XYZ file of C-alpha atoms in Angstrom:
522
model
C 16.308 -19.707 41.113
C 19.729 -18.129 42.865
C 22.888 -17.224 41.106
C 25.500 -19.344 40.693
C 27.346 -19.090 44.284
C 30.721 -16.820 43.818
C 32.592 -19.344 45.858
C 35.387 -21.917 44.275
C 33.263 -25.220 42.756
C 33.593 -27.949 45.026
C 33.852 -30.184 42.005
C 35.348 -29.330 38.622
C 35.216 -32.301 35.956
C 38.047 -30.749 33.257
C 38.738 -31.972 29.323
C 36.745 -35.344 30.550
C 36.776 -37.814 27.501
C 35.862 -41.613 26.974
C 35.628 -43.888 24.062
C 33.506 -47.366 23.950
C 34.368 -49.508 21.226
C 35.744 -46.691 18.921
C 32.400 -44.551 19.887
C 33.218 -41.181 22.135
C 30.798 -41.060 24.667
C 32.697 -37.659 26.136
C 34.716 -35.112 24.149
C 36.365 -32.770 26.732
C 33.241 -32.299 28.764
C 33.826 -29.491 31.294
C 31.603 -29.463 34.236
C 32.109 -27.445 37.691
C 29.521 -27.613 40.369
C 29.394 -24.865 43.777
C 28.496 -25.477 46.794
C 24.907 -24.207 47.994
C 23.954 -24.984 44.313
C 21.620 -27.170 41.885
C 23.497 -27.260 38.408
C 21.264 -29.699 36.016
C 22.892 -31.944 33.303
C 20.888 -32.333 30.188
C 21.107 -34.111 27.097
C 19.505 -36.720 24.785
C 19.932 -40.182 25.596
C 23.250 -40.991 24.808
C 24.301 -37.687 25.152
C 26.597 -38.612 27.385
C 25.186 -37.729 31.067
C 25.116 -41.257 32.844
C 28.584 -41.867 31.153
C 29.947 -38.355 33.097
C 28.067 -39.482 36.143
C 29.975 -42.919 36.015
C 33.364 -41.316 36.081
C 32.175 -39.113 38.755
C 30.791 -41.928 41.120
C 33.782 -43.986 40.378
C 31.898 -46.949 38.006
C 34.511 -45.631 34.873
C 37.617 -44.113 34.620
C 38.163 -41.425 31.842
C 40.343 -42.086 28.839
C 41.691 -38.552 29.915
C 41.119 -35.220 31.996
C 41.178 -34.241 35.302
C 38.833 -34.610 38.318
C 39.364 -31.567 40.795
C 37.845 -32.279 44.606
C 38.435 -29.439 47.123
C 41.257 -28.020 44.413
C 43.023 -31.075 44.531
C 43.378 -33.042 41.590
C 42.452 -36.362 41.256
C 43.833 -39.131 38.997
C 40.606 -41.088 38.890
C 37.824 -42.295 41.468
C 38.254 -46.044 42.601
C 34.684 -46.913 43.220
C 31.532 -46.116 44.245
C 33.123 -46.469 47.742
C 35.998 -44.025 47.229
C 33.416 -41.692 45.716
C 31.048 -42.581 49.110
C 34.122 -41.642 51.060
C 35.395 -38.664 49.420
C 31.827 -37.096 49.767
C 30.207 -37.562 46.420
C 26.872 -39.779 46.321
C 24.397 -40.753 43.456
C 20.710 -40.962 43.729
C 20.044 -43.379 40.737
C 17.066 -44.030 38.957
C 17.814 -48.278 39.406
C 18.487 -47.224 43.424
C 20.857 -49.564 44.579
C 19.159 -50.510 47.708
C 19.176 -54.006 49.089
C 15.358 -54.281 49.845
C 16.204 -57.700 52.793
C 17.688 -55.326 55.007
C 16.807 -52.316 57.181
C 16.723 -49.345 56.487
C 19.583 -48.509 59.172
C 21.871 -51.300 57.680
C 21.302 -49.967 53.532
C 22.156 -46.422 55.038
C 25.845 -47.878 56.534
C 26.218 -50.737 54.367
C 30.268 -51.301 53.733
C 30.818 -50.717 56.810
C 31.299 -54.107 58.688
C 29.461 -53.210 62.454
C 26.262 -53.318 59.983
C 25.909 -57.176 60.596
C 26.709 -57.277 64.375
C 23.485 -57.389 65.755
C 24.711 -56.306 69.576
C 25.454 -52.801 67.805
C 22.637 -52.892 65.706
C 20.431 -50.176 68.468
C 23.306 -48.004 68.166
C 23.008 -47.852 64.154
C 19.473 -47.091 64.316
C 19.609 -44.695 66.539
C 22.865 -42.854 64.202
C 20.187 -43.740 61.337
C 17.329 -41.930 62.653
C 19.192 -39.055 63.326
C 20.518 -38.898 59.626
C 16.443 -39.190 58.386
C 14.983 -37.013 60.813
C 15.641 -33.550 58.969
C 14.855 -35.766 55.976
C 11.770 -37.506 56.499
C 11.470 -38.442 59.895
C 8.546 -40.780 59.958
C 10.891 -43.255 58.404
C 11.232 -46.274 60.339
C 15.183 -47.062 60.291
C 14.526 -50.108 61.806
C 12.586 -50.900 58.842
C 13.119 -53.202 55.494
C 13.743 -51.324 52.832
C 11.134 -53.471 50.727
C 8.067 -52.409 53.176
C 9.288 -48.670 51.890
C 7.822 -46.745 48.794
C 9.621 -45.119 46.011
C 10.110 -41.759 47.483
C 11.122 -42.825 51.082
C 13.707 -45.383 49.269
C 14.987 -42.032 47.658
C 15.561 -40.526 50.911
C 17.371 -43.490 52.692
C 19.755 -42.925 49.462
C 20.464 -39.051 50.461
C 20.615 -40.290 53.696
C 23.220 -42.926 52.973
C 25.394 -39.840 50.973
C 25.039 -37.955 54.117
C 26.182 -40.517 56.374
C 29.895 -40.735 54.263
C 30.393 -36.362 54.817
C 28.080 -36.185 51.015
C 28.878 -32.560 50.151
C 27.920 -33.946 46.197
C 25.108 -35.644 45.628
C 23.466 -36.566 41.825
C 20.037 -36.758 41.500
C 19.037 -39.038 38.068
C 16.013 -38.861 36.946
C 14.847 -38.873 41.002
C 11.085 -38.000 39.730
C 10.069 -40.627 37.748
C 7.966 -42.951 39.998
C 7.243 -40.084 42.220
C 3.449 -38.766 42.886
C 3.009 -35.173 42.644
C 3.291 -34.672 46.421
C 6.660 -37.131 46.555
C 8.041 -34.884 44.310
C 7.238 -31.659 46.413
C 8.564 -33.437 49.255
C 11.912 -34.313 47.280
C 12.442 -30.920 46.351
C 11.674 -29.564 49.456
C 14.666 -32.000 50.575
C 17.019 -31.175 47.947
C 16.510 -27.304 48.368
C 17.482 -28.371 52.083
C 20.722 -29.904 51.205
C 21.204 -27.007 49.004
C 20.260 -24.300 52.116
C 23.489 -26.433 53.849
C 25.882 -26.050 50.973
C 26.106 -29.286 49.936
C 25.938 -29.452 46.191
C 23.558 -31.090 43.657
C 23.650 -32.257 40.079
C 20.158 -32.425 38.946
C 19.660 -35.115 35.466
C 15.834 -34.699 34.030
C 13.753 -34.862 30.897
C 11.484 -33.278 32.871
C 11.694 -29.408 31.321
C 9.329 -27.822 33.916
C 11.272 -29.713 36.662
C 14.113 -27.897 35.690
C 12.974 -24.440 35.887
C 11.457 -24.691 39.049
C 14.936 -26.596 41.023
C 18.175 -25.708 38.593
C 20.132 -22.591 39.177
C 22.409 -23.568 36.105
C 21.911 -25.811 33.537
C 24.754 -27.220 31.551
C 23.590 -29.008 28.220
C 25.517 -32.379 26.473
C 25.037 -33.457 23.142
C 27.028 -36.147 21.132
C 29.435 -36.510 24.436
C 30.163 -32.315 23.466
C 29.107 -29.054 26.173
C 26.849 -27.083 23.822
C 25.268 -24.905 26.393
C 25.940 -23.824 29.854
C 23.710 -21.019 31.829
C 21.660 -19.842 34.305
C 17.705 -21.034 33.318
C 16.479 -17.492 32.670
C 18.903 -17.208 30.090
C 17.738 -20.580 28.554
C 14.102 -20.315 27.714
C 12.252 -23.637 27.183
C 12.201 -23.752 23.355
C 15.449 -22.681 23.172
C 16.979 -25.503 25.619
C 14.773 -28.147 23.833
C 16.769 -27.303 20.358
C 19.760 -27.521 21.995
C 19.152 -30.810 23.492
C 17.911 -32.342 20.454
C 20.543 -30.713 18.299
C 17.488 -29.637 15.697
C 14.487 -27.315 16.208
C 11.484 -28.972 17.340
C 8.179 -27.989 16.601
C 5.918 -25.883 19.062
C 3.316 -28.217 21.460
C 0.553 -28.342 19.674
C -3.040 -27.241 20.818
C -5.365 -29.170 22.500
C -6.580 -31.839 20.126
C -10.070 -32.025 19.206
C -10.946 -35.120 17.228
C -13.608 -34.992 14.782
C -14.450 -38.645 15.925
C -15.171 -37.040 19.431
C -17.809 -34.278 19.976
C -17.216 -31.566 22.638
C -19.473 -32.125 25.953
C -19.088 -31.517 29.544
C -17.557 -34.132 32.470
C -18.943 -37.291 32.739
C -18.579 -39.139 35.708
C -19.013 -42.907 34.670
C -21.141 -43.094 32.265
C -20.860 -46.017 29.962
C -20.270 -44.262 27.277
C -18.093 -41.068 28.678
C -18.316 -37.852 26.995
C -18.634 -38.091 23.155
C -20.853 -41.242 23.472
C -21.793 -41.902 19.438
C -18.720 -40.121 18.306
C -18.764 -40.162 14.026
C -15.434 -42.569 14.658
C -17.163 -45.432 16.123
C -16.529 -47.310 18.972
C -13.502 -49.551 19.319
C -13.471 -50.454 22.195
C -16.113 -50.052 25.066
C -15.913 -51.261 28.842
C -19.089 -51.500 30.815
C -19.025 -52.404 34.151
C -15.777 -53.819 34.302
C -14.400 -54.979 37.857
C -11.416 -57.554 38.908
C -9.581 -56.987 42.215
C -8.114 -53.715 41.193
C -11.085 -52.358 39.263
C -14.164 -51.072 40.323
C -17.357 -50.954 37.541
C -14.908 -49.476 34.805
C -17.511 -47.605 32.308
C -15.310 -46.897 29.304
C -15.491 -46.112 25.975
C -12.090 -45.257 23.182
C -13.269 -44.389 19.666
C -11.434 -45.466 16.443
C -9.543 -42.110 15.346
C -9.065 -40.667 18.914
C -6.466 -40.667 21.808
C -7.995 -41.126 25.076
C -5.920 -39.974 27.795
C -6.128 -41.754 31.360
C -4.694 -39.567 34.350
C -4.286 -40.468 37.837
C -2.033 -40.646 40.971
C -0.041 -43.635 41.645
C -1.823 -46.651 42.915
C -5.323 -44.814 41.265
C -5.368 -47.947 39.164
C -3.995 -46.414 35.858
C -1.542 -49.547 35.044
C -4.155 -52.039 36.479
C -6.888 -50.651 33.774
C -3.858 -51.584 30.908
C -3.131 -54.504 32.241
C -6.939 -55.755 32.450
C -8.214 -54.346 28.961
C -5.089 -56.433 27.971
C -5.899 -60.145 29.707
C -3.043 -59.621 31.876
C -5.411 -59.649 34.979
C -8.665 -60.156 33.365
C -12.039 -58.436 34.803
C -14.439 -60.747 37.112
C -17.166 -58.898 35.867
C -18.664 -56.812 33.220
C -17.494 -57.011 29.666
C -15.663 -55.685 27.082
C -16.830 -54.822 23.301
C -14.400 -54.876 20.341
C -15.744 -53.337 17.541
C -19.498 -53.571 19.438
C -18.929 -57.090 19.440
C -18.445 -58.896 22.787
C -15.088 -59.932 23.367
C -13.698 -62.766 26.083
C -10.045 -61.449 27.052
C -8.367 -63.070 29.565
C -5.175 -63.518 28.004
C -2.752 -61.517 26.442
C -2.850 -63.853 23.659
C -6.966 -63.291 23.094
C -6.663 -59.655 23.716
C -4.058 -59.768 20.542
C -6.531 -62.103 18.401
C -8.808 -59.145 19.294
C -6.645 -56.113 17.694
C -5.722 -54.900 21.139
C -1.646 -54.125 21.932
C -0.133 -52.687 25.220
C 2.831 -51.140 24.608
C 4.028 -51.523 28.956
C 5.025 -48.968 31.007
C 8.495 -50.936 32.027
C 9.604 -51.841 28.373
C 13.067 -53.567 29.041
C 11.767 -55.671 31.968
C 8.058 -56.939 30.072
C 8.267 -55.843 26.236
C 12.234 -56.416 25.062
C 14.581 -58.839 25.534
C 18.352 -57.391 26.093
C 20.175 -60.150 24.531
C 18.627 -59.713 21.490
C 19.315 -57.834 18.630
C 16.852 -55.378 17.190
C 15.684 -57.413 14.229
C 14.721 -60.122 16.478
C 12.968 -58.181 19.372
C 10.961 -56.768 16.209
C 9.588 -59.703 15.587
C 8.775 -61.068 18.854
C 5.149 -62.689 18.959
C 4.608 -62.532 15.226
C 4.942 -66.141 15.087
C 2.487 -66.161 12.356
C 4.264 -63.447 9.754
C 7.815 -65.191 10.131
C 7.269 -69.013 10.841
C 6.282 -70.979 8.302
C 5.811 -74.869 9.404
C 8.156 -74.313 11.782
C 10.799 -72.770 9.598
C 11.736 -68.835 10.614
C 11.305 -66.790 7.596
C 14.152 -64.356 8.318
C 15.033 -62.557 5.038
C 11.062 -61.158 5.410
C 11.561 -60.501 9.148
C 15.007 -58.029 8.126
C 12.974 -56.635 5.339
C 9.816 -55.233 7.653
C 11.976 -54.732 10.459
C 14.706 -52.524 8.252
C 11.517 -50.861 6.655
C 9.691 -49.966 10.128
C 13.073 -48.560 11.343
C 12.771 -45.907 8.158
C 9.213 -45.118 8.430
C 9.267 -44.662 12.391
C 13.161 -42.904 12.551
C 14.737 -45.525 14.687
C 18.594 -44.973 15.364
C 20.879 -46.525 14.089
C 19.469 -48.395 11.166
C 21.327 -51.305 11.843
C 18.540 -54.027 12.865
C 21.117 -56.503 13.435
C 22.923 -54.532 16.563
C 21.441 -55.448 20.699
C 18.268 -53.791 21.846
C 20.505 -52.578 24.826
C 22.318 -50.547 22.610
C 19.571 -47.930 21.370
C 18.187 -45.414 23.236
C 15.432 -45.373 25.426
C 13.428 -43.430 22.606
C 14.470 -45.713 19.921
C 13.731 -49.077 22.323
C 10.012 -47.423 22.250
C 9.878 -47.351 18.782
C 10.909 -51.176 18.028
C 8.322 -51.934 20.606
C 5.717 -49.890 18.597
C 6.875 -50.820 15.128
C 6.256 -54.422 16.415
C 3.075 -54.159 17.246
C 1.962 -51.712 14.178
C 3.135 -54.958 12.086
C 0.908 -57.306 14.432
C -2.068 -55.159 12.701
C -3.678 -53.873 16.165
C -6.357 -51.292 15.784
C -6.730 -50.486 19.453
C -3.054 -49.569 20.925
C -3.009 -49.002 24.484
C 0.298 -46.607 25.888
C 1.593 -47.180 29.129
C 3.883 -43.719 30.036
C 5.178 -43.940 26.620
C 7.448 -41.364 26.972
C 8.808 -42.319 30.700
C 12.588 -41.735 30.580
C 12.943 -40.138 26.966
C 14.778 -37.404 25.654
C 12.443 -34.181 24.637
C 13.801 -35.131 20.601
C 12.211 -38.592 21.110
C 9.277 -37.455 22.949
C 7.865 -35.135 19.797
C 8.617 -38.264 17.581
C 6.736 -40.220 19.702
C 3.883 -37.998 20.252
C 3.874 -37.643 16.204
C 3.585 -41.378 16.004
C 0.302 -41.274 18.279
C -1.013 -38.650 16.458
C -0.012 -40.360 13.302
C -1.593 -43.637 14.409
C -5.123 -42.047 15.422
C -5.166 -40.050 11.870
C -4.887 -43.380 10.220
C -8.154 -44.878 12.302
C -6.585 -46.305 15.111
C -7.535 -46.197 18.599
C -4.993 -44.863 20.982
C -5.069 -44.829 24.875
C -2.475 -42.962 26.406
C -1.612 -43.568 30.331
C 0.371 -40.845 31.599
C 1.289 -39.147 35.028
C 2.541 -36.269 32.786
C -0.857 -33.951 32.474
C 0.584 -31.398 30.248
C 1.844 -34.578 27.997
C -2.258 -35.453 28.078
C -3.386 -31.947 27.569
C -0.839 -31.990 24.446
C -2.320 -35.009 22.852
C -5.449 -36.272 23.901
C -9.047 -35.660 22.956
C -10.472 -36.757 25.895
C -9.275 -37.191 29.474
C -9.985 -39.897 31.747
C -9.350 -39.523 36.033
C -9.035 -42.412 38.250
C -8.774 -42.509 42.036
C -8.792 -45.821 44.293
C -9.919 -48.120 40.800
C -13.149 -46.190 39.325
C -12.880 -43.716 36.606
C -14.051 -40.545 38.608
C -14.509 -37.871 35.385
C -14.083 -38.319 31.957
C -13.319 -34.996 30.038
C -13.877 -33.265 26.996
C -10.104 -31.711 26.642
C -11.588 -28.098 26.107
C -9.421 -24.953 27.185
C -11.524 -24.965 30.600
C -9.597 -28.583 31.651
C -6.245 -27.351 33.409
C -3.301 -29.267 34.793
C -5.258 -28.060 38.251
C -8.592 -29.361 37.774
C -7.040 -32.839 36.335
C -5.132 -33.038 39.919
C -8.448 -31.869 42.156
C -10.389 -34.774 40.774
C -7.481 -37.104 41.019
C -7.063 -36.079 44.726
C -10.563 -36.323 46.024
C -10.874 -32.557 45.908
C -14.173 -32.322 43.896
C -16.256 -29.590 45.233
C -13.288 -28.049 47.331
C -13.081 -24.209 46.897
């Protein structure tokens, strides 16, 4: 990427510091950001990033330090709206869209004409030309809620752009995106960059990174540790800084000796490795609902299967239907070789099956509760006895899963909310290891995590398939598949397309060619 531009920063975030509760979030953080540049912010969660983007969008003030906009100093920023109106907009990962209304009205809402219906051509017309550089086959007259994730994205630049936005934060813009939204939203942000408006760029996304940042600037524990242009941060170096500890090399391609090596197969009941030495756990043959189309399937005890796939291929809907969330209409399923009848989540647990979901605050934890009690969610049967809760033997497994799986803090009796996105993963997984499953199906398991809590979950799903287990891992990550899984599974439009071997001929390329409908392209 460019240098760092020579001219003044537009925004300079001096000695920043805040406390919660005793805890400092930010230590004198120093941040400056140029126009006509992309400077990424990386850390850990809890680092302190969404904290230092709060104080810049105006959600917190800082206990002390010094906002500088333009060279003038600021004593704090009084809102999202002040921050709208001095120029500085936030692309969040929770967009803050209000899906009822237009897309005209989200792009000048605070601004009273929005509701007057006699000006409401004008607006669109002010809209449209705000999205046309953007992405002009966006309807402005359209609702939001018709809209997908990456055009919902834009009419968030768009609304930055309509207040002067000379600052705009991206946070973790990427992680719903297909391969091709993200190309288009970096093909937008290199735009904004091309006009000198300037861009803080927040990712766990390392390769991301590389390819958009022309400086990176590195938090841990609410401290700067780092601060560079990416060439002078290569990617093992700026993983060890983020997680404050060296992390271990990605491991080669993993080549179960429950799974034989073979070619592709397209659909075959059994996929590639059909009689693997592990044994079948689980096998699908012909399964079909209204997402699925004649699912042939097979995951061996001992092996990670890896299912890749655009958005809307049907990754999530396989999950949710080998889990009795929305059971199949035809075919069947074999546990153990043995027919199985799962249309509930409830008989796909009596099975051995768990599905550790892709969303895990909105359909695996519950936020009010503390950790020791989202532990033992749904093991009714371990810590109920005639109706009485058994709670010193809940505390006991739930303090000893937190040591054997590394979940920070310790503390089982503090809220869910306040772990880490890493750590929330683990109680989810330590909850399920204690249900006894054998077959654990991953849904992005590593979706918004920090690159320390990504190897230790990776280790835990390597762990878990040393031990006998069958693990499924659904990821839109392919080097994150290529990293862990034996075999590789493709869907497009609700049919497993190729099932592979994961030999050193299976790139990140030929993964996305079948995914696409390229087969056979040259």
């Amino acid at each position: 990427m460019g240098t760092v531009a020579a001219s003044a920063p537009v925004l300079s975030l001096r000695g920043i510091c805040r406390a919660f509760a005793g805890v400092q979030a930010l230590a004198g953080v120093d941040f400056d950001l140029h126009p006509g540049e992309v400077h990424a912010l990386l850390g850990e969660n809890g680092a302190g990033k969404s904290t230092l983007m709060k104080i810049m969008f105006g959600v917190l003030r800082a206990d002390a330090g010094e906002i500088v906009l333009d060279g003038r100093v600021l004593h704090a920023i009084d809102g999202p709206r002040h921050a709208l109106a001095l120029g500085i907009g936030l692309v969040s990962q929770e967009l803050s869209l209000v899906p009822q209304l237009e897309v005209a009205q989200n792009i000048f809402l605070g601004q009273a004409h929005v509701w007057q219906p006699v000006r409401r051509r004008r607006l669109r017309m002010r809209a449209a030309a705000l999205l046309h550089p953007l992405a002009p086959d966006i309807d402005a007259a359209a609702p939001v809620s018709s809209l997908g994730m990456a055009s919902r994205q834009v009419v968030e630049i768009a609304r930055a752009l309509a207040r002067g936005g000379r600052i705009i934060a991206f946070d973790e813009p990427t992680s719903s995106l297909t391969p091709t939204e993200r190309d288009r939203l970096f093909a937008i942000i290199r735009d904004l960059k091309a006009h000198g408006r300037g861009i803080v760029y927040i990712s766990h996304r390392m390769p991301e990174i590389y390819e958009i940042a022309d400086r990176i600037t590195v938090l841990r524990d609410g401290r700067v540790v780092a601060e560079g242009p990416p060439a002078g941060l290569p990617p093992d170096e700026l993983n060890s800084l983020i997680a404050g500890r060296r992390l271990a090399g990605t491991p080669g391609r993993q080549a179960s000796s429950a799974t034989p090596r073979g070619g592709v197969g397209a659909g075959a009941a059994g996929g590639v490795g059909a009689g693997a030495a592990g044994g079948d756990a689980l096998r699908l043959e012909g399964v079909t609902n209204a997402r699925l189309r004649g699912i042939d399937l097979t995951v061996y005890r001992g092996g990670i299967l890896g299912v890749a796939g655009l958005v809307g291929s049907g990754r999530s809907a396989l999950a949710r239907c080998m889990f009795g969330a929305d059971p199949a209409t035809a075919g069947r399923i074999l546990v153990d070789g043995r027919p199985a009848t799962i249309r509930t989540p409830a008989a796909a647990r009596a099975a051995g099956l768990a599905l550790i979901p892709e969303d895990r605050r909105g359909q695996a934890l519950v936020g009010v509760m503390d950790v020791e009690q989202n532990f033992g969610l749904g093991n009714d049967a371990l810590y109920a006895r005639l109706g009485i809760l058994r709670r010193g033997r809940r505390r006991r497994d739930a303090v000893r899963a937190a040591e054997e799986l590394a979940i920070r803090p310790r503390r089982t009796t503090i809220r869910i909310g306040g772990l880490s996105g890493g750590n929330q993963q683990k109680v989810v997984i330590a909850r399920w290891l204690g249900s006894g499953a054998r077959v654990l199906i991953f849904d992005e398991p590593t979706r918004g995590i920090d690159v320390g809590a990504k190897a230790d979950i990776h280790a835990i799903l390597r762990r878990l398939a040393a031990e006998g287990r069958a693990v499924i891992v659904i990821s839109s990550e392919l080097p994150e598949l290529l990293s862990l899984a034996d075999r590789i599974a493709v869907m497009r439009d609700g049919q497993v397309r190729a099932i592979f071997d994961n030999t050193a001929d299976v790139t990140e390329e030929r993964l996305m060619r079948v995914a696409a409908g390229m087969e056979g392209r040259a």
